Backbone as JSON, one array per atom type, in Angstrom:
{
  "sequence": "XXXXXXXXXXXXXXXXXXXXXXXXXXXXXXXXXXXXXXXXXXXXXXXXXXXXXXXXXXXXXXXXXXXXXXXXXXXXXXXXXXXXXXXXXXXXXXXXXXXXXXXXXXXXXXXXXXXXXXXXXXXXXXXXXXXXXXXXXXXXXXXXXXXXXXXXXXXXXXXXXXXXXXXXXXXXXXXXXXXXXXXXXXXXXXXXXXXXXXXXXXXXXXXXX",
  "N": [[23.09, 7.37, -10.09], [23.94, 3.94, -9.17], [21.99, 1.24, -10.29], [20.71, -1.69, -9.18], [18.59, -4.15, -10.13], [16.35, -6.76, -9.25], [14.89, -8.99, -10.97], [13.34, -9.41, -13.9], [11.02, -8.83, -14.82], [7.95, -7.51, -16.4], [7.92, -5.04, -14.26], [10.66, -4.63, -13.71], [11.89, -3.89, -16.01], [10.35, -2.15, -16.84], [11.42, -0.05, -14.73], [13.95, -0.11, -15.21], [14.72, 1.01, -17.84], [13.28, 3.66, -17.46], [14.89, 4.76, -15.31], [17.51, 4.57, -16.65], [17.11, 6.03, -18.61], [16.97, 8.58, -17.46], [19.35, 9.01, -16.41], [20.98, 7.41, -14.78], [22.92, 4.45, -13.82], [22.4, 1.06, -14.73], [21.37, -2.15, -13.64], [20.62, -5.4, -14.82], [18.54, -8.36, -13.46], [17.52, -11.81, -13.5], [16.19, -14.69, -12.08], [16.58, -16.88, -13.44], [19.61, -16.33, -14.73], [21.77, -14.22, -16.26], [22.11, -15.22, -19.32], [19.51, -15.46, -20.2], [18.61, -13.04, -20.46], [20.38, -11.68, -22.53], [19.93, -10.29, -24.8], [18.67, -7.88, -23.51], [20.89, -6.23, -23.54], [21.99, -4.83, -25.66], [19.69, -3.85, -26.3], [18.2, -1.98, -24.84], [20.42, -0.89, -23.32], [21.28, -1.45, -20.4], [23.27, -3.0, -17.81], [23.76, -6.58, -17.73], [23.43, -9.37, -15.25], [23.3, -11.27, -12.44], [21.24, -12.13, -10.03], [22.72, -11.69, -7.3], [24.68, -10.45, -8.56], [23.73, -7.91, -9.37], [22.82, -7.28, -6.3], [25.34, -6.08, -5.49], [25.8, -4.45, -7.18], [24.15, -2.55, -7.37], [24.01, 0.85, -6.06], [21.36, 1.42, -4.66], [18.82, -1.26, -4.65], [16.12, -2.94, -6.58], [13.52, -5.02, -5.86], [11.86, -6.85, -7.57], [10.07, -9.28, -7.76], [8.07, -12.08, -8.11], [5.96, -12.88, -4.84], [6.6, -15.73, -4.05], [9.24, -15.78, -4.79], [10.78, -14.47, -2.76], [12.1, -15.94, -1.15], [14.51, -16.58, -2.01], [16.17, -14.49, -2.54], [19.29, -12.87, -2.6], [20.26, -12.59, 0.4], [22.35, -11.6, 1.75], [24.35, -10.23, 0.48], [22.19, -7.96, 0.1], [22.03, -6.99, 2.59], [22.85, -4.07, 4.5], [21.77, -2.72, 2.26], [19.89, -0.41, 0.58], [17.08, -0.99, -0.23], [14.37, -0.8, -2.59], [11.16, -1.9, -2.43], [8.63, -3.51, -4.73], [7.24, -5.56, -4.7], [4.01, -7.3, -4.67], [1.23, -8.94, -3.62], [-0.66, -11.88, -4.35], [-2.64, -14.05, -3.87], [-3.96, -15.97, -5.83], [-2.06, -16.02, -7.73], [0.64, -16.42, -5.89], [-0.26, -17.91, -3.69], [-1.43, -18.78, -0.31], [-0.92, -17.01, 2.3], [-0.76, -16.78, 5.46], [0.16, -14.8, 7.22], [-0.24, -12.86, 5.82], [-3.04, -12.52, 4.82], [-4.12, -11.76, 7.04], [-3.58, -9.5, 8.43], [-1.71, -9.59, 9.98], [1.04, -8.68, 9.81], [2.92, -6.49, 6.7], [3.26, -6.22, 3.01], [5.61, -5.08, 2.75], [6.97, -5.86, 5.41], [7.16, -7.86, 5.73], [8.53, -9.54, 3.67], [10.95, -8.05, 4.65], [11.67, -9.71, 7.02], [13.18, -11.47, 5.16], [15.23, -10.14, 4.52], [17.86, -9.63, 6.56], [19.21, -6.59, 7.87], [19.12, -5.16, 5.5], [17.33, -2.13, 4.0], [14.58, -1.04, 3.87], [11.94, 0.37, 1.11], [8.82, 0.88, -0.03], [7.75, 0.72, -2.89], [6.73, 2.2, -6.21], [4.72, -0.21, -6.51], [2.32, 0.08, -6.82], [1.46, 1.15, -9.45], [0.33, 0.61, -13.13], [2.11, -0.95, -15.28], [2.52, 0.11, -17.81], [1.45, 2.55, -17.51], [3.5, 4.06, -15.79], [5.59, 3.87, -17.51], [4.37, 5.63, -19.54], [2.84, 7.97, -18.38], [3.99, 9.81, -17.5], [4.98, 13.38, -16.49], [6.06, 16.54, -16.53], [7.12, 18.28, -13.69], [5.41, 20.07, -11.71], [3.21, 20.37, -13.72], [-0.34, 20.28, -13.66], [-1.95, 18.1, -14.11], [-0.18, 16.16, -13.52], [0.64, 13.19, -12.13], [0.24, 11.47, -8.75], [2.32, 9.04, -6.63], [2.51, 6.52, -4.07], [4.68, 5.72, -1.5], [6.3, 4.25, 1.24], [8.62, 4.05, 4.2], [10.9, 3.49, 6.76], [13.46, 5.14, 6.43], [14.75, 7.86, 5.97], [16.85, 8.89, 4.32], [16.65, 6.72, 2.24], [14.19, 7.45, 1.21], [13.63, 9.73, -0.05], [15.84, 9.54, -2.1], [14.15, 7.35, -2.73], [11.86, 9.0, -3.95], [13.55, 11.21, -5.25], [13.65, 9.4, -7.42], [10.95, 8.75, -8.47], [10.41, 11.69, -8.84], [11.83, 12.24, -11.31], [11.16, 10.45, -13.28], [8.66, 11.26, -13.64], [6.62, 11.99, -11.73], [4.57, 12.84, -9.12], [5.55, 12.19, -5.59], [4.58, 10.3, -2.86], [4.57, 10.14, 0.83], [3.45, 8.21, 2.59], [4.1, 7.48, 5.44], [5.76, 5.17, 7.54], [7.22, 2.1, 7.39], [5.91, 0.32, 8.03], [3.12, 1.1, 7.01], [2.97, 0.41, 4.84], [0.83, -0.89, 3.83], [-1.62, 0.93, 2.89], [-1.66, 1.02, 0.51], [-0.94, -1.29, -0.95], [-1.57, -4.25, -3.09], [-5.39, -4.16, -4.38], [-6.65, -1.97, -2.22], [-8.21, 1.17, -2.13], [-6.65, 3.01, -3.07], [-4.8, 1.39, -4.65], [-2.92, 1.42, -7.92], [-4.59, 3.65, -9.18], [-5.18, 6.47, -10.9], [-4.2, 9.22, -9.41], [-4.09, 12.76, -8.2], [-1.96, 14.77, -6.26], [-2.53, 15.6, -3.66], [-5.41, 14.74, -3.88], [-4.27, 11.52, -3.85], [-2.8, 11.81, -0.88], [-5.55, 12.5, 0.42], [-6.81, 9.58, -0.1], [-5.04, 7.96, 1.02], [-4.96, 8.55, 3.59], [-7.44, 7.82, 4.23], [-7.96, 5.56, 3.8], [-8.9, 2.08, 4.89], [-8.43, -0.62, 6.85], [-10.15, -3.95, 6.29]],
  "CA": [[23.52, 6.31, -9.18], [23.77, 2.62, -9.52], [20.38, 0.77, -9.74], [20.98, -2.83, -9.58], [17.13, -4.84, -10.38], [16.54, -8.42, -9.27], [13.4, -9.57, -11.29], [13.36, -8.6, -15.82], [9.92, -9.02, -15.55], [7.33, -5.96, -16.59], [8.2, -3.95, -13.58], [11.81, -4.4, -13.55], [11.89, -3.56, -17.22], [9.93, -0.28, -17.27], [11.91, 1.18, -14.16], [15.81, 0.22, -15.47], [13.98, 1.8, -19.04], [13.23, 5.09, -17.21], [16.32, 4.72, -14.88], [18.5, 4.48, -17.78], [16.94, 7.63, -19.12], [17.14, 9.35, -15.9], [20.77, 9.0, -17.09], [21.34, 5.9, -14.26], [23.51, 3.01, -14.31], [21.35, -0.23, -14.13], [22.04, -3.63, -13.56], [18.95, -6.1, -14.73], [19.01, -9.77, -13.23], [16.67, -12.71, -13.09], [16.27, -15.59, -11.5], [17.08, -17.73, -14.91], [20.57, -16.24, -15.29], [21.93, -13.66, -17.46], [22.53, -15.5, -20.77], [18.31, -14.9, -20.77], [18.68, -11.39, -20.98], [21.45, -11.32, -23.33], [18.86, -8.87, -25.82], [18.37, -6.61, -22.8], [22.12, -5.27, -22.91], [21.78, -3.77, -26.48], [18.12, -2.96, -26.5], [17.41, -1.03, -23.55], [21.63, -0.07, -22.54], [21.71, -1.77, -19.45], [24.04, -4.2, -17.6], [22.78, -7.74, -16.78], [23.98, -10.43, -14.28], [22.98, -12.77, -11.54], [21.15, -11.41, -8.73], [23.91, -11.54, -6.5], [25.6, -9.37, -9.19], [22.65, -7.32, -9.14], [22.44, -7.0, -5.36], [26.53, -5.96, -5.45], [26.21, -3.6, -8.08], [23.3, -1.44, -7.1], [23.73, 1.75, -4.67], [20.34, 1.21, -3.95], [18.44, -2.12, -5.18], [14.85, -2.77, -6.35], [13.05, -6.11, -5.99], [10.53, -6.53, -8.62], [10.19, -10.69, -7.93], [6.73, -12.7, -7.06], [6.19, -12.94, -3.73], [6.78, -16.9, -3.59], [10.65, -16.05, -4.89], [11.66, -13.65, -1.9], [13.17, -16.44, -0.11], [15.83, -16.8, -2.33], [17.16, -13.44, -3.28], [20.84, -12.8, -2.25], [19.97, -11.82, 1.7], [24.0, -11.73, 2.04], [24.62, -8.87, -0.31], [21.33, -7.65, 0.03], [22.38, -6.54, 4.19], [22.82, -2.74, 4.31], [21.87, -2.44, 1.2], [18.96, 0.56, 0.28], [16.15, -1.84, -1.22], [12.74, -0.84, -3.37], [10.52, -3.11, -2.58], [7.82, -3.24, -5.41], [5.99, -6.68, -4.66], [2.78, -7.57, -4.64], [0.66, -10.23, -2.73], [-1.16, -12.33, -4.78], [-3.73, -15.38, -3.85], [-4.32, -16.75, -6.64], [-0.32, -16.38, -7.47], [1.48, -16.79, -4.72], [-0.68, -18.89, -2.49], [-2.1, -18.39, 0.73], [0.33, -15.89, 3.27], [-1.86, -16.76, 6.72], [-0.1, -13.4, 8.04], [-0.76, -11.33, 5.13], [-4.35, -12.79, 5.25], [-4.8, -11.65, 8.61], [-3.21, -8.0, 8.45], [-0.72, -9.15, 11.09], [2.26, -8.08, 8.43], [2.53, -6.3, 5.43], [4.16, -7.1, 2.56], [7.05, -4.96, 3.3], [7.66, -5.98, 6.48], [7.22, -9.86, 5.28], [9.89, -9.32, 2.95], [12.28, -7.59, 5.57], [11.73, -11.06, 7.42], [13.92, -12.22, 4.46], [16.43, -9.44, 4.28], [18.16, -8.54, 7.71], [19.98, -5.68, 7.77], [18.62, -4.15, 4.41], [16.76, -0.83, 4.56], [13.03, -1.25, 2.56], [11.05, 1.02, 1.18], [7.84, 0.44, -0.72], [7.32, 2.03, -3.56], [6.53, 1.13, -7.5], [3.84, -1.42, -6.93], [0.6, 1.07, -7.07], [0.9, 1.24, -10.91], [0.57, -0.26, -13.96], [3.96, -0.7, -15.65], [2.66, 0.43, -19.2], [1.48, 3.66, -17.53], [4.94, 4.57, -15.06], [6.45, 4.24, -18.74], [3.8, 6.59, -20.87], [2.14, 8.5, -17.94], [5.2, 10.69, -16.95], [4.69, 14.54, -17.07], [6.83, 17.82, -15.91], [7.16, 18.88, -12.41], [4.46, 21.14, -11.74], [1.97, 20.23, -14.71], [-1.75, 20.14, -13.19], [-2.09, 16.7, -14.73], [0.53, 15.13, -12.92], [-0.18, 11.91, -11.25], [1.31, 11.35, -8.07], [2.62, 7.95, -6.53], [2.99, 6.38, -3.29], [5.7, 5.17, -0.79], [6.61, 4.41, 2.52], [9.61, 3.81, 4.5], [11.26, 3.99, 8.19], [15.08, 5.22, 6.61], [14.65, 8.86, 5.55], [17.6, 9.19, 3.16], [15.5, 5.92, 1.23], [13.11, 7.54, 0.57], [14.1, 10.67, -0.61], [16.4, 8.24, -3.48], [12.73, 7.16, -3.8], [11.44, 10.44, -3.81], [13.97, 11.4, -6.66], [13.26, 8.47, -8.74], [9.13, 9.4, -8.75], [10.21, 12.63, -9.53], [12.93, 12.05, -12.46], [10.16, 9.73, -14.21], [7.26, 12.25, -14.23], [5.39, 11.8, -10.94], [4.83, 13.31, -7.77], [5.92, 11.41, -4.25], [3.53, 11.1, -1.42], [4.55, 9.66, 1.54], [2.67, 7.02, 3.29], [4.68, 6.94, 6.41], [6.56, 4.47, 8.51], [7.03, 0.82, 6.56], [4.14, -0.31, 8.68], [2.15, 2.07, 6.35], [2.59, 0.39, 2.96], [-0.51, -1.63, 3.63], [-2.2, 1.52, 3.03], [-1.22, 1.63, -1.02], [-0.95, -2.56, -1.66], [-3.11, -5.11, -3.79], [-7.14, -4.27, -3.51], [-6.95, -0.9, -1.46], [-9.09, 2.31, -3.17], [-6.1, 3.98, -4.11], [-4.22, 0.95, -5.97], [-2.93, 1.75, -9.57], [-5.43, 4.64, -9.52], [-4.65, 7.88, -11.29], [-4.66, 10.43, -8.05], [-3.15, 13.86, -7.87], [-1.11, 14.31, -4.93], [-3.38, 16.01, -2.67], [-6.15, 13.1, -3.99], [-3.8, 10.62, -3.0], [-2.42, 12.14, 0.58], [-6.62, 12.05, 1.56], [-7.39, 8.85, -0.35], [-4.24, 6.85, 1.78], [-5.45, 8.67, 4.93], [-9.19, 7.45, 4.31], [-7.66, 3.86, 3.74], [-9.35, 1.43, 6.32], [-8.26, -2.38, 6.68], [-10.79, -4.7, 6.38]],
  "C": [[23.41, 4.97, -9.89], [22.63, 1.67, -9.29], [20.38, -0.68, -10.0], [18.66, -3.31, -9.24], [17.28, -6.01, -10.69], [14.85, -8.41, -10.11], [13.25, -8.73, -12.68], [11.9, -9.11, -15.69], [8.87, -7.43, -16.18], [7.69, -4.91, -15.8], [9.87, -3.59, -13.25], [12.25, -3.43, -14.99], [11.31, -2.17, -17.45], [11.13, 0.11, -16.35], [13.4, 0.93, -14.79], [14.76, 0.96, -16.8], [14.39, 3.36, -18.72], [14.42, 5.07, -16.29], [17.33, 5.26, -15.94], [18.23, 6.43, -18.89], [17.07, 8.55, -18.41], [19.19, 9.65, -16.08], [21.42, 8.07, -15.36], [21.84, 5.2, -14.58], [22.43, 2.02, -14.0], [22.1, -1.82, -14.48], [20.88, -4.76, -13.61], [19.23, -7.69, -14.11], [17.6, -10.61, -13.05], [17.26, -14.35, -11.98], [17.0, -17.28, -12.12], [18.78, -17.81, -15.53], [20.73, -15.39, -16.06], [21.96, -13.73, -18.67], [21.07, -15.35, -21.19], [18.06, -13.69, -20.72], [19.75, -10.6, -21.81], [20.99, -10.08, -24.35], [19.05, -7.71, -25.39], [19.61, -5.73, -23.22], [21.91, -4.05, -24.61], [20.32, -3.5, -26.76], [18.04, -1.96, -25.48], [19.11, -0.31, -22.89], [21.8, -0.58, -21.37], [22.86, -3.14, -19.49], [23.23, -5.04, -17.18], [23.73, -8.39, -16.29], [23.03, -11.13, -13.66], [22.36, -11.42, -10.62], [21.75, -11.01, -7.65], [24.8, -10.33, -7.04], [25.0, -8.42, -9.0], [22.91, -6.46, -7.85], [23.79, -5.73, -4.98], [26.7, -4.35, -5.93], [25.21, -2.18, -7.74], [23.52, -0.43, -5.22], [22.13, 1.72, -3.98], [19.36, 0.64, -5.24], [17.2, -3.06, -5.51], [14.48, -3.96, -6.5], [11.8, -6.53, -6.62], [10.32, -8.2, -9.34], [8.37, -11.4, -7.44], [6.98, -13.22, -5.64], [6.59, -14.03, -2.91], [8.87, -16.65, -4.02], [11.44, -15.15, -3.69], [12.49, -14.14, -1.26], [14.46, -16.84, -0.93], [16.69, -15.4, -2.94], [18.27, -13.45, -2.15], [20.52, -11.9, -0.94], [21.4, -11.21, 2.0], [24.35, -10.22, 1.52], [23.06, -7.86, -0.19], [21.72, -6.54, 1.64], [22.97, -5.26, 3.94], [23.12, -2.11, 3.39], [20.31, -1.22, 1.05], [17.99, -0.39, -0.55], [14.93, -0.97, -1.35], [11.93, -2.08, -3.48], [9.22, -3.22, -3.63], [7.12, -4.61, -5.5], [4.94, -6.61, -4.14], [2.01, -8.72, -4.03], [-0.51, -10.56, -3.6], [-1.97, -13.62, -5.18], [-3.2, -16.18, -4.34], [-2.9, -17.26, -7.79], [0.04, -17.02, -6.88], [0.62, -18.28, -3.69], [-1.08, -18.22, -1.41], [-1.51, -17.65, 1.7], [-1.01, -15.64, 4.76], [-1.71, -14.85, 7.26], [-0.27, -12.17, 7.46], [-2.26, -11.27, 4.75], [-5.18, -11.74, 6.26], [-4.59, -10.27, 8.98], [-2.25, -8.43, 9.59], [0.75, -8.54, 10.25], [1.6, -6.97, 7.33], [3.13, -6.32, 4.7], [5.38, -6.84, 2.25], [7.95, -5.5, 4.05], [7.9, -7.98, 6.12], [8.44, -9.8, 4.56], [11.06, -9.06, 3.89], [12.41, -8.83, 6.1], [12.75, -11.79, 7.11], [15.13, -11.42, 4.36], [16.95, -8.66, 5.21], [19.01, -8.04, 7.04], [19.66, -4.59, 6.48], [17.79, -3.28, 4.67], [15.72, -0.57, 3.37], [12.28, 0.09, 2.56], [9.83, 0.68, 0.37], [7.65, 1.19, -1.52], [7.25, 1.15, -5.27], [5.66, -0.14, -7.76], [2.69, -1.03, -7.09], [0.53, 1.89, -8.49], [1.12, 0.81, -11.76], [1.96, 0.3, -14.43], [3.61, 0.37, -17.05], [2.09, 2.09, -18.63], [2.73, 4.64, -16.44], [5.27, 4.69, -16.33], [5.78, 5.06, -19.77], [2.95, 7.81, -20.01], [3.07, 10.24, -17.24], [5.08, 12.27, -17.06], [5.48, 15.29, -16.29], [6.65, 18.06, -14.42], [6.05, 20.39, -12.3], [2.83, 21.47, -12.52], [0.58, 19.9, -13.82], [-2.2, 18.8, -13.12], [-1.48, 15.74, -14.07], [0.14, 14.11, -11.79], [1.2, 11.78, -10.38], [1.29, 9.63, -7.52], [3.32, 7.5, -4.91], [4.47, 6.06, -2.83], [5.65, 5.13, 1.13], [7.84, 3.2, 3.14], [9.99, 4.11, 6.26], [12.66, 4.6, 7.77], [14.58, 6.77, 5.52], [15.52, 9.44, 3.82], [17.26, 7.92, 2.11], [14.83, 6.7, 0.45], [12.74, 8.7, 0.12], [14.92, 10.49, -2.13], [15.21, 7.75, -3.82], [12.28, 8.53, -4.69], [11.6, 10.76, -5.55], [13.66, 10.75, -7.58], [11.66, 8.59, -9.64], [9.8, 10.51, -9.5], [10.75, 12.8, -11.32], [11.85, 11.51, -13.73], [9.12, 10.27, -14.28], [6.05, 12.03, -12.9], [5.98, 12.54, -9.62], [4.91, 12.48, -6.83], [5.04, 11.86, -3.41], [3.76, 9.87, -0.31], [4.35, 8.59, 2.54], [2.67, 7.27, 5.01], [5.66, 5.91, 6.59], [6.54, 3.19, 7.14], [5.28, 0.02, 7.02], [3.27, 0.11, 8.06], [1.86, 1.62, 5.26], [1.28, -0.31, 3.06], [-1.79, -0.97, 2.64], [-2.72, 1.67, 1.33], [-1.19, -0.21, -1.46], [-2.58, -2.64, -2.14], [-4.68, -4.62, -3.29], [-7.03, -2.86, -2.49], [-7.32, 0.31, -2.82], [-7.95, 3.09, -3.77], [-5.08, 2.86, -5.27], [-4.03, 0.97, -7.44], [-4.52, 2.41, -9.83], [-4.71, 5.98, -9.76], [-5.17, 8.73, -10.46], [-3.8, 11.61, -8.68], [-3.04, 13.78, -6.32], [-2.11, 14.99, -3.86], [-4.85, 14.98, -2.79], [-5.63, 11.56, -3.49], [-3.09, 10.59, -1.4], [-4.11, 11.51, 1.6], [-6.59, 10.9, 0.97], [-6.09, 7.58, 0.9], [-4.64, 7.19, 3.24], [-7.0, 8.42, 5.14], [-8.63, 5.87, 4.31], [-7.98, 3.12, 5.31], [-9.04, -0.19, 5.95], [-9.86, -3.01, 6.89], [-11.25, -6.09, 7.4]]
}
């Protein structure tokens, strides 16, 4: 499929990487413009553009931006579009987020805020980038590390699903969108190496604070 990616930073960059090996089209974009990823097109095989191009080009489109740039991605093209949401909430980043403070949100649903009509799932922010790109192992291997998600749009998150699997990891569920809380910043299972039955109890032991 077509994987358009707003944000060339570390996490956009590993998944078009393994995308692209997955034998995927990808589409990389920043916030800076394409002529700063002019490198990317013959290093890594992908297409770059504008985020807008980005948003256009991808059958289903992953957002891999700090959490202070969400208000400007392309909401327009973005509208029943299949999005990966892979941001992160970050203090000492971002700044202060009273309602992600407070647990009234989470930072899915904060995001959706910014993108009616698009269809979010959470997934790709519960591990480091340098191990999604070296941690990858066979379907079935003992070893295999599995990797959250959660979503309310079924056929999402199944296109998630596949993408975990394609890159060497097992998929585990979460639930509903309301659920990603369960797998963000600072919770016991964040960017922790689980197996999938370690991470099914460790997200159903997850308690808010």
């Amino acid at each position: 499929m077509k994987i358009g990616i707003i944000g060339a930073g570390f996490v956009g960059r590993a998944v078009a990487k393994l995308a692209l090996n997955a034998g995927h089209q990808v589409m990389l974009s920043n916030s800076r413009g394409p002529q700063t990823l002019f490198s990317l097109k013959p290093m890594i095989g992908c297409e770059i553009g504008t985020a807008t191009e980005a948003a256009i080009f991808g059958d289903i489109v992953v957002i891999a931006v700090p959490l202070t740039a969400i208000g400007q991605l392309p909401a327009t093209e973005l509208a029943g579009k299949q999005v990966i949401d892979a941001v992160n909430y970050y203090p000492d980043r971002d700044g202060q987020v009273p309602e992600l403070d407070n647990h009234a949100t989470t930072t899915s649903e904060y995001l959706a805020g910014f993108l009616s009509g698009a269809t979010i799932t959470k997934a790709f922010n519960s591990i480091r980038m340098t191990d999604l790109e070296n941690e990858g192992l066979p379907a079935g291997d003992p070893q295999r590390r599995a990797l959250p998600l959660a979503g309310d749009n079924t056929e999402t998150k199944k296109r998630v699903a596949g993408l975990y699997d394609a890159f060497g990891f097992d998929a585990v569920d979460a639930g509903a969108l309301s659920e990603g809380w369960r797998f963000e910043r600072g919770t016991p299972t964040y960017c922790v190496l689980m197996s999938e039955e370690e991470l099914k109890a460790g997200l159903e032991g997850t308690r808010r604070e």
